[in-house]
Short mmCIF file of C-alpha atoms and ligand atoms in Angstrom, two decimals:
data_model
loop_
_atom_site.label_atom_id
_atom_site.label_comp_id
_atom_site.label_asym_id
_atom_site.label_seq_id
_atom_site.Cartn_x
_atom_site.Cartn_y
_atom_site.Cartn_z
CA MET A 1 141.22 126.75 91.66
CA PRO A 2 143.04 123.54 90.94
CA ALA A 3 142.16 119.94 90.29
CA THR A 4 144.50 117.84 92.41
CA VAL A 5 145.04 114.13 91.92
CA ILE A 6 146.03 112.11 94.99
CA VAL A 7 147.89 108.99 93.97
CA GLY A 8 149.61 106.18 95.85
CA LEU A 9 153.29 105.82 94.94
CA GLN A 10 153.75 102.31 96.37
CA TRP A 11 151.60 99.15 96.65
CA GLY A 12 148.60 100.93 98.18
CA ASP A 13 147.93 101.63 101.85
CA GLU A 14 150.18 104.71 101.75
CA GLY A 15 147.70 106.72 103.83
CA LYS A 16 145.81 108.47 101.03
CA GLY A 17 142.75 108.69 103.30
CA LYS A 18 144.68 110.94 105.66
CA THR A 19 145.92 113.09 102.75
CA THR A 20 142.40 113.63 101.46
CA ASP A 21 141.18 114.31 104.96
CA PHE A 22 144.00 116.80 105.51
CA LEU A 23 143.29 118.73 102.31
CA ALA A 24 139.52 118.40 102.55
CA GLU A 25 138.90 121.70 104.29
CA GLN A 26 139.93 123.60 101.18
CA VAL A 27 138.10 121.51 98.56
CA GLY A 28 134.53 121.42 97.32
CA MET A 29 134.49 118.00 95.71
CA VAL A 30 136.27 114.68 96.14
CA VAL A 31 136.08 112.15 93.30
CA ARG A 32 137.04 108.45 93.51
CA TYR A 33 138.20 107.43 90.05
CA GLN A 34 138.94 103.67 90.06
CA GLY A 35 138.87 100.44 92.04
CA GLY A 36 136.02 99.24 94.16
CA ASP A 37 135.48 97.94 97.66
CA ASN A 38 138.90 96.27 97.50
CA ALA A 39 140.19 99.61 98.82
CA GLY A 40 140.09 100.63 102.43
CA HIS A 41 140.53 104.18 103.65
CA THR A 42 140.99 104.66 107.36
CA VAL A 43 140.29 108.16 108.59
CA VAL A 44 140.83 109.10 112.22
CA TRP A 45 138.48 111.90 113.20
CA GLY A 46 139.01 112.99 116.79
CA ASP A 47 138.23 109.88 118.81
CA GLN A 48 136.33 108.28 115.94
CA VAL A 49 137.77 105.91 113.34
CA PHE A 50 136.02 105.56 109.99
CA LYS A 51 136.84 102.72 107.64
CA LEU A 52 135.55 103.47 104.16
CA HIS A 53 135.73 101.24 101.12
CA LEU A 54 133.73 102.99 98.41
CA VAL A 55 132.54 106.39 99.55
CA PRO A 56 135.31 109.01 99.24
CA SER A 57 136.57 110.12 102.64
CA GLY A 58 135.48 113.71 101.86
CA VAL A 59 132.00 112.59 102.93
CA LEU A 60 132.97 113.38 106.53
CA TYR A 61 132.81 117.11 105.64
CA PRO A 62 129.40 118.72 105.21
CA HIS A 63 130.71 121.13 102.53
CA ILE A 64 132.08 118.43 100.22
CA THR A 65 130.32 116.65 97.39
CA SER A 66 131.68 113.09 97.31
CA VAL A 67 131.60 111.54 93.87
CA ILE A 68 132.07 107.91 92.86
CA GLY A 69 133.30 108.30 89.29
CA ASN A 70 132.66 106.26 86.15
CA GLY A 71 135.96 104.37 86.58
CA VAL A 72 134.86 102.70 89.81
CA VAL A 73 133.23 99.27 90.03
CA VAL A 74 130.47 99.56 92.62
CA ASN A 75 129.24 96.71 94.80
CA PRO A 76 125.79 98.14 95.62
CA ALA A 77 125.48 96.07 98.81
CA THR A 78 128.74 97.55 100.14
CA LEU A 79 127.72 101.05 99.12
CA ILE A 80 124.34 100.78 100.85
CA ALA A 81 125.94 99.35 104.01
CA GLU A 82 128.48 102.19 104.02
CA LEU A 83 125.81 104.87 103.55
CA ASP A 84 123.81 103.30 106.42
CA MET A 85 126.90 103.13 108.65
CA LEU A 86 127.71 106.80 108.00
CA THR A 87 124.11 107.89 108.59
CA SER A 88 123.92 105.95 111.85
CA ARG A 89 127.04 107.81 113.02
CA GLY A 90 125.55 111.20 112.23
CA ILE A 91 127.24 111.86 108.88
CA ASP A 92 125.11 113.51 106.19
CA VAL A 93 125.34 111.40 103.02
CA SER A 94 123.02 113.52 100.89
CA ARG A 95 126.04 114.94 99.01
CA VAL A 96 127.22 111.52 97.82
CA ARG A 97 126.91 111.14 94.06
CA VAL A 98 127.46 107.98 92.04
CA SER A 99 128.19 108.03 88.32
CA ARG A 100 125.41 106.45 86.26
CA SER A 101 128.11 104.91 84.10
CA ALA A 102 130.09 103.29 86.91
CA HIS A 103 129.89 99.51 86.57
CA VAL A 104 127.98 97.30 88.97
CA LEU A 105 129.96 94.65 90.77
CA MET A 106 127.56 91.68 90.91
CA PRO A 107 127.57 88.74 93.34
CA TYR A 108 128.80 86.42 90.57
CA HIS A 109 131.91 88.59 90.19
CA VAL A 110 132.75 87.96 93.84
CA ALA A 111 132.12 84.22 93.47
CA LEU A 112 134.25 84.06 90.30
CA ASP A 113 137.13 85.97 91.92
CA ARG A 114 137.19 83.64 94.93
CA ALA A 115 136.77 80.44 92.93
CA ASN A 116 139.50 81.46 90.52
CA GLU A 117 141.94 82.33 93.29
CA ALA A 118 141.23 78.97 94.95
CA ARG A 119 141.99 77.22 91.66
CA LEU A 120 145.30 79.09 91.26
CA ALA A 121 146.53 77.56 94.51
CA GLY A 122 150.29 78.34 94.69
CA GLU A 123 149.99 80.90 91.84
CA LYS A 124 147.46 83.10 93.60
CA VAL A 125 147.43 86.86 92.96
CA GLY A 126 146.24 87.21 96.51
CA THR A 127 143.25 89.36 95.54
CA THR A 128 140.97 90.87 98.14
CA GLY A 129 138.27 88.47 96.96
CA ARG A 130 135.90 91.35 96.20
CA GLY A 131 135.25 90.48 92.55
CA ILE A 132 137.29 93.35 91.13
CA GLY A 133 139.03 91.47 88.27
CA PRO A 134 135.85 89.75 86.97
CA ALA A 135 133.87 93.04 87.14
CA TYR A 136 136.47 94.97 85.12
CA ALA A 137 136.76 92.02 82.73
CA ASP A 138 133.03 92.20 81.99
CA ARG A 139 133.30 95.95 81.50
CA ALA A 140 136.06 95.46 78.94
CA TYR A 141 134.12 92.59 77.35
CA ARG A 142 131.09 94.94 77.11
CA ILE A 143 128.81 92.63 79.05
CA GLY A 144 128.80 94.58 82.31
CA LEU A 145 125.89 96.33 83.99
CA ARG A 146 126.14 100.02 84.71
CA MET A 147 124.62 101.76 87.71
CA GLU A 148 121.90 103.32 85.53
CA ASP A 149 120.80 99.81 84.50
CA LEU A 150 119.71 99.16 88.09
CA LEU A 151 116.79 101.51 87.43
CA ASP A 152 115.26 99.42 84.65
CA ARG A 153 113.96 95.91 85.35
CA SER A 154 113.64 94.97 81.69
CA VAL A 155 117.26 95.92 80.97
CA LEU A 156 118.39 93.96 84.01
CA GLU A 157 116.42 90.89 82.94
CA ALA A 158 117.79 90.98 79.40
CA ARG A 159 121.42 91.49 80.46
CA ILE A 160 121.46 89.04 83.34
CA GLU A 161 119.70 86.37 81.26
CA ARG A 162 122.40 86.80 78.64
CA VAL A 163 125.47 86.62 80.89
CA LEU A 164 124.42 84.30 83.68
CA PRO A 165 124.55 80.94 81.83
CA ASP A 166 128.26 81.49 81.08
CA LYS A 167 129.00 82.58 84.63
CA ASN A 168 127.16 79.60 86.10
CA LEU A 169 128.94 77.22 83.77
CA ILE A 170 132.32 78.43 84.98
CA LEU A 171 131.27 78.57 88.62
CA ALA A 172 129.83 75.05 88.51
CA SER A 173 133.00 73.72 86.88
CA LEU A 174 135.01 75.27 89.74
CA GLY A 175 132.70 73.69 92.30
CA ALA A 176 131.33 77.08 93.40
CA GLU A 177 127.81 78.37 94.05
CA THR A 178 125.68 79.30 91.03
CA PHE A 179 123.02 82.01 90.69
CA GLU A 180 119.36 82.34 89.58
CA VAL A 181 118.32 85.06 87.12
CA ARG A 182 115.13 85.94 88.99
CA ALA A 183 116.77 86.34 92.40
CA LEU A 184 119.58 88.47 90.95
CA VAL A 185 117.15 90.71 89.06
CA ASP A 186 115.01 91.21 92.19
CA GLN A 187 118.12 92.03 94.17
CA ALA A 188 119.38 94.48 91.55
CA VAL A 189 115.98 96.21 91.32
CA ALA A 190 115.98 96.66 95.11
CA TRP A 191 119.50 98.15 94.94
CA GLY A 192 118.34 100.52 92.18
CA GLU A 193 115.36 101.70 94.23
CA ARG A 194 117.60 102.36 97.19
CA LEU A 195 120.36 104.13 95.25
CA ALA A 196 118.32 106.02 92.60
CA GLY A 197 118.61 109.33 94.46
CA TYR A 198 122.41 109.15 94.47
CA LEU A 199 122.92 108.47 90.75
CA ASP A 200 124.06 111.38 88.64
CA ASP A 201 125.98 112.37 85.54
CA ALA A 202 129.30 112.53 87.36
CA THR A 203 131.32 113.88 84.44
CA TRP A 204 129.21 117.02 84.21
CA LEU A 205 129.16 117.37 87.99
CA VAL A 206 132.95 117.45 87.98
CA GLN A 207 133.14 119.71 84.95
CA ARG A 208 130.65 122.16 86.45
CA ALA A 209 132.56 122.23 89.74
CA LEU A 210 135.81 123.03 87.91
CA ALA A 211 134.11 125.68 85.78
CA ALA A 212 132.74 127.27 88.95
CA GLY A 213 136.28 127.51 90.32
CA GLU A 214 135.97 124.82 92.96
CA HIS A 215 138.99 122.84 94.12
CA VAL A 216 138.38 119.23 93.07
CA LEU A 217 140.35 116.36 94.61
CA LEU A 218 140.57 113.18 92.56
CA GLU A 219 141.32 110.35 94.91
CA GLY A 220 143.01 107.19 93.71
CA ALA A 221 142.72 103.84 95.46
CA GLN A 222 145.51 101.19 95.63
CA GLY A 223 148.85 102.46 94.27
CA THR A 224 151.11 102.83 91.24
CA LEU A 225 152.78 99.43 91.69
CA LEU A 226 149.35 97.75 91.62
CA ASP A 227 148.41 99.52 88.37
CA LEU A 228 147.15 97.18 85.64
CA ASP A 229 149.53 98.74 83.08
CA HIS A 230 152.42 100.03 85.16
CA GLY A 231 152.52 97.68 88.15
CA SER A 232 154.16 94.32 88.67
CA TYR A 233 151.79 92.36 86.38
CA PRO A 234 150.10 89.93 87.02
CA PHE A 235 150.29 90.78 90.73
CA VAL A 236 148.26 93.92 90.25
CA THR A 237 144.70 95.12 90.51
CA SER A 238 142.48 95.44 87.42
CA SER A 239 142.25 99.22 87.16
CA ASN A 240 144.55 102.25 86.74
CA PRO A 241 145.40 103.90 90.06
CA VAL A 242 147.98 106.12 88.29
CA ALA A 243 147.18 109.79 87.78
CA GLY A 244 146.17 109.14 84.16
CA GLY A 245 143.34 107.00 85.55
CA ALA A 246 141.91 110.14 87.13
CA ALA A 247 141.24 111.51 83.67
CA THR A 248 139.52 108.41 82.28
CA GLY A 249 137.79 107.39 85.50
CA GLY A 250 137.01 110.82 86.95
CA GLY A 251 135.63 112.63 83.93
CA ILE A 252 138.31 115.26 83.37
CA GLY A 253 140.89 115.91 80.67
CA PRO A 254 144.66 115.63 81.29
CA LEU A 255 145.19 119.39 81.00
CA GLN A 256 142.60 120.03 83.69
CA ILE A 257 144.89 118.43 86.27
CA ASP A 258 146.88 121.13 88.09
CA GLU A 259 148.67 119.10 90.67
CA VAL A 260 149.50 115.43 91.29
CA MET A 261 150.21 114.78 94.92
CA GLY A 262 151.96 111.47 95.43
CA VAL A 263 151.47 109.75 98.76
CA MET A 264 154.01 107.37 100.27
CA LYS A 265 154.96 105.83 103.57
CA ALA A 266 158.44 106.07 105.09
CA TYR A 267 158.74 102.29 104.54
CA ALA A 268 157.10 99.86 102.14
CA THR A 269 154.19 97.44 102.53
CA ARG A 270 152.50 95.04 100.18
CA VAL A 271 149.38 92.88 100.54
CA GLY A 272 149.02 89.80 98.39
CA SER A 273 151.55 87.97 96.24
CA GLY A 274 154.27 89.24 93.94
CA PRO A 275 157.87 90.46 94.01
CA PHE A 276 158.89 92.78 96.85
CA PRO A 277 162.68 93.25 96.65
CA THR A 278 163.12 95.17 99.92
CA GLU A 279 160.85 92.88 101.97
CA LEU A 280 161.85 92.35 105.62
CA THR A 281 161.09 89.02 107.22
CA ASP A 282 163.02 89.62 110.44
CA GLU A 283 162.10 91.25 113.74
CA VAL A 284 162.82 94.75 112.39
CA GLY A 285 160.02 94.17 109.87
CA GLN A 286 157.76 92.70 112.54
CA GLY A 287 158.39 95.76 114.70
CA ILE A 288 157.44 98.13 111.88
CA ALA A 289 154.34 96.04 111.10
CA SER A 290 153.12 96.10 114.67
CA ARG A 291 153.92 99.78 115.38
CA GLY A 292 152.42 100.77 112.03
CA HIS A 293 149.30 98.56 112.48
CA GLU A 294 149.98 97.05 109.09
CA VAL A 295 146.88 94.94 108.67
CA GLY A 296 144.68 95.17 105.56
CA THR A 297 141.61 97.42 106.07
CA THR A 298 139.51 95.30 103.74
CA THR A 299 140.69 91.76 104.36
CA GLY A 300 142.38 91.91 107.75
CA ARG A 301 145.41 90.20 106.21
CA PRO A 302 148.82 91.12 107.67
CA ARG A 303 150.69 93.34 105.22
CA ARG A 304 154.19 92.37 104.13
CA VAL A 305 156.67 95.03 105.28
CA GLY A 306 160.00 96.22 103.88
CA TRP A 307 162.47 99.08 103.64
CA PHE A 308 161.57 102.02 101.46
CA ASP A 309 162.50 101.36 97.85
CA ALA A 310 163.60 104.42 95.88
CA VAL A 311 163.71 102.47 92.59
CA PRO A 312 159.92 102.30 92.18
CA LEU A 313 159.64 105.79 93.73
CA ARG A 314 161.58 107.33 90.84
CA TYR A 315 159.40 105.36 88.41
CA ALA A 316 156.16 106.36 90.16
CA VAL A 317 157.13 110.05 90.11
CA ALA A 318 157.70 109.76 86.36
CA VAL A 319 154.57 107.82 85.31
CA ASN A 320 152.27 109.95 87.47
CA SER A 321 154.00 113.29 86.79
CA VAL A 322 154.03 113.81 90.54
CA SER A 323 154.39 117.48 91.49
CA SER A 324 154.46 117.18 95.28
CA ILE A 325 154.60 114.43 97.89
CA MET A 326 153.03 113.64 101.23
CA LEU A 327 155.21 111.37 103.34
CA ASN A 328 153.32 109.34 105.93
CA LYS A 329 154.24 107.33 109.01
CA ILE A 330 157.81 108.51 109.45
CA ASP A 331 157.12 108.29 113.22
CA ILE A 332 156.93 104.48 112.90
CA LEU A 333 160.68 104.39 112.16
CA SER A 334 161.60 106.05 115.50
CA GLY A 335 163.75 103.74 117.60
CA ILE A 336 165.27 101.71 114.75
CA PRO A 337 169.06 102.04 115.09
CA GLU A 338 169.82 101.81 111.35
CA ILE A 339 167.42 102.55 108.52
CA LYS A 340 168.01 101.15 105.06
CA LEU A 341 166.92 102.71 101.81
CA GLY A 342 166.82 100.68 98.59
CA VAL A 343 168.52 102.77 95.90
CA ALA A 344 169.13 100.26 93.07
CA TYR A 345 168.94 96.51 92.30
CA GLU A 346 171.38 93.84 91.42
CA VAL A 347 169.93 91.58 88.74
CA ASP A 348 171.98 88.65 87.44
CA GLY A 349 175.17 90.27 88.75
CA LYS A 350 174.50 93.69 87.15
CA ARG A 351 173.44 96.94 88.80
CA VAL A 352 170.01 98.15 87.64
CA ASP A 353 168.83 101.65 88.54
CA HIS A 354 165.46 101.60 86.81
CA TRP A 355 162.30 99.79 87.83
CA PRO A 356 162.21 96.86 85.40
CA SER A 357 159.04 96.38 83.37
CA SER A 358 159.82 92.67 83.25
CA GLY A 359 158.14 90.73 86.06
CA SER A 360 160.71 87.94 85.99
CA MET A 361 163.58 90.43 86.22
CA LEU A 362 161.89 92.06 89.18
CA GLY A 363 161.56 88.64 90.78
CA ARG A 364 165.36 88.20 90.54
CA ALA A 365 166.19 91.72 91.77
CA ARG A 366 168.31 91.99 94.93
CA PRO A 367 168.22 95.40 96.61
CA ILE A 368 171.27 97.62 96.94
CA TYR A 369 170.93 99.68 100.10
CA GLU A 370 172.18 102.93 101.52
CA THR A 371 172.19 102.90 105.31
CA PHE A 372 171.10 105.83 107.46
CA PRO A 373 171.55 106.24 111.20
CA GLY A 374 168.18 106.20 112.96
CA TRP A 375 166.78 108.36 115.75
CA SER A 376 165.43 107.27 119.07
CA GLU A 377 163.12 110.09 120.16
CA PRO A 378 159.36 109.91 119.45
CA ILE A 379 158.31 112.59 116.94
CA HIS A 380 154.50 112.61 117.26
CA GLU A 381 154.50 116.12 118.66
CA VAL A 382 156.79 117.67 116.03
CA ARG A 383 155.05 120.26 113.82
CA ALA A 384 158.00 121.90 112.02
CA LEU A 385 160.57 120.22 109.83
CA ASN A 386 163.45 121.85 111.70
CA ASP A 387 162.28 120.26 114.94
CA LEU A 388 162.69 116.73 113.56
CA PRO A 389 165.80 114.91 114.80
CA GLU A 390 168.72 115.53 112.46
CA ASN A 391 168.83 111.89 111.33
CA ALA A 392 165.14 111.95 110.44
CA ARG A 393 165.74 115.09 108.35
CA ARG A 394 168.66 113.40 106.61
CA TYR A 395 166.51 110.39 105.70
CA LEU A 396 163.73 112.67 104.49
CA SER A 397 166.15 114.68 102.32
CA ALA A 398 167.41 111.44 100.75
CA LEU A 399 163.84 110.44 99.86
CA GLU A 400 163.21 113.88 98.41
CA GLU A 401 166.38 113.73 96.35
CA HIS A 402 165.40 110.39 94.84
CA ALA A 403 161.90 111.68 94.09
CA GLY A 404 163.13 114.92 92.57
CA VAL A 405 160.00 116.71 93.78
CA PRO A 406 159.28 118.41 97.10
CA ILE A 407 157.89 116.55 100.09
CA VAL A 408 155.34 119.15 101.20
CA LEU A 409 153.48 117.30 103.94
CA VAL A 410 154.96 114.95 106.52
CA SER A 411 152.69 112.93 108.77
CA VAL A 412 153.92 112.05 112.26
CA GLY A 413 150.75 110.40 113.56
CA PRO A 414 147.30 109.31 112.46
CA GLU A 415 145.42 112.48 113.39
CA ARG A 416 144.98 115.43 111.08
CA SER A 417 146.82 117.73 113.48
CA GLN A 418 149.85 115.39 113.50
CA THR A 419 151.15 116.78 110.23
CA ILE A 420 154.17 118.91 109.36
CA GLU A 421 153.25 121.40 106.65
CA ARG A 422 155.75 123.03 104.36
CA ALA A 423 154.62 126.04 102.38
CA TRP A 424 153.88 125.10 98.81
CA ARG A 425 151.49 126.02 96.09
CA PRO A 426 149.89 123.73 93.57
CA MET A 427 151.79 123.76 90.31
CA ARG A 428 150.86 122.67 86.86
CA HIS A 429 154.47 122.34 85.75
CA ARG A 430 156.39 119.98 87.96
CA PRO A 431 160.16 120.19 88.24
CA PRO A 432 162.02 117.92 85.80
CA VAL A 433 162.60 114.34 87.00
CA ALA A 434 165.93 112.67 86.38
CA VAL A 435 165.36 109.42 84.48
P1 IMP B 501 142.15 92.87 93.74
O1 IMP B 501 142.23 94.34 93.55
O2 IMP B 501 141.23 92.47 94.84
O3 IMP B 501 141.86 92.15 92.44
O4 IMP B 501 143.60 92.36 94.21
C1 IMP B 501 144.74 92.44 93.35
C2 IMP B 501 145.98 92.81 94.14
O5 IMP B 501 145.85 94.15 94.61
C3 IMP B 501 146.22 91.97 95.38
O6 IMP B 501 147.63 91.85 95.57
C4 IMP B 501 145.64 92.79 96.51
O7 IMP B 501 146.21 92.50 97.76
C5 IMP B 501 146.00 94.18 96.04
N1 IMP B 501 145.11 95.23 96.55
C6 IMP B 501 143.86 95.53 96.13
N2 IMP B 501 143.36 96.57 96.82
C7 IMP B 501 144.32 96.93 97.69
C8 IMP B 501 144.41 97.99 98.65
O8 IMP B 501 143.50 98.80 98.85
N3 IMP B 501 145.58 98.04 99.34
C9 IMP B 501 146.61 97.19 99.13
N4 IMP B 501 146.57 96.20 98.25
C10 IMP B 501 145.44 96.08 97.52
#
């Protein structure tokens, strides 16, 4: 049975929660491999809506073990609140497992993130304010706390005593709140007591599941264009949402990945600052935003909306070695007379077909569009590709051609049943991508 990575091909919010939920019936384990509570997965389950930030959405299924991998930064307060919320709504959380080596996102990380963003004023990254950058920075600087440390008061005291003076110095200089060692240690000990039963050696859990022939889903948060290495730096998150991140953050080797399913929406959105060449600021964009409910799950910020951009799609397919695609929210485009698709850029008077690694070049990129006639009929009830309006099929074929890999699932509404399935089988060797 395969290990499948689910990865966002845009700026996050592609609907990965629905993809996981859709595939969940056939999998035994879902592993989150990076990010923290900056992510928001919305899963519609009958008449219930679940908004999850840390716990993988597989938790909604009693047969699935939901694993928070070593690559995640865990805010214990958020995790505990989420476990309580799920329990109060009748969901069994006993199969949630948290890697002992995942890093702890501490209250001073949140304070530092917010104070730093405030200082940046007009140069803001537009972070979610959840402390993600400072937590990953401490991990890289080897001064972070890991989840297992929450179980040992003396380790907590030693570590927090060592790091807190520096944190407080910076916070005080930014005019922000400072922290006391004792209060933080007490808080961390309480978190440890509450979470002890969930901590595990996640790498071996995943390896054992694969050895036993279970289908393991590795679920990325955010998206390729927010990747620390491959995204539009510095307007990125501080982890690696790309499929390679599933290996480092999920406890598997690259050759154990059988399929990489890329997830994308039929248009583009972005939250926070940074270049967005196909951004729409007119009423067409406003219409898409309101029909698509494009509001951040974590921050409630309105998402910026634009036409689909095939330039980063081709790049995302390449850097993730995408083998199949789920296309979400094509129903939101119904009723738009003309649909545009970004196919290349013009930069300084020259045509550019490749996603530029240079941030300043991306900032100067003007989109070159192909225009497609739209369709007016609603498509929520369509369950077979051939029943889509001809113009919708034409648009979909164009996306598939740019991607160079098959679109195997097409979502026409938020519910699991509102999905068009094309027959496909997981493949280790993806078709070649034109670069
Ligand atoms: P951070 O991850 O909070 O540090 O934010 C860095 C950038 O990533 C900002 O532009 C955020 O808006 C963006 N970001 C972080 N998480 C998400 C997400 O789940 N969806 C969309 N954008 C996100």
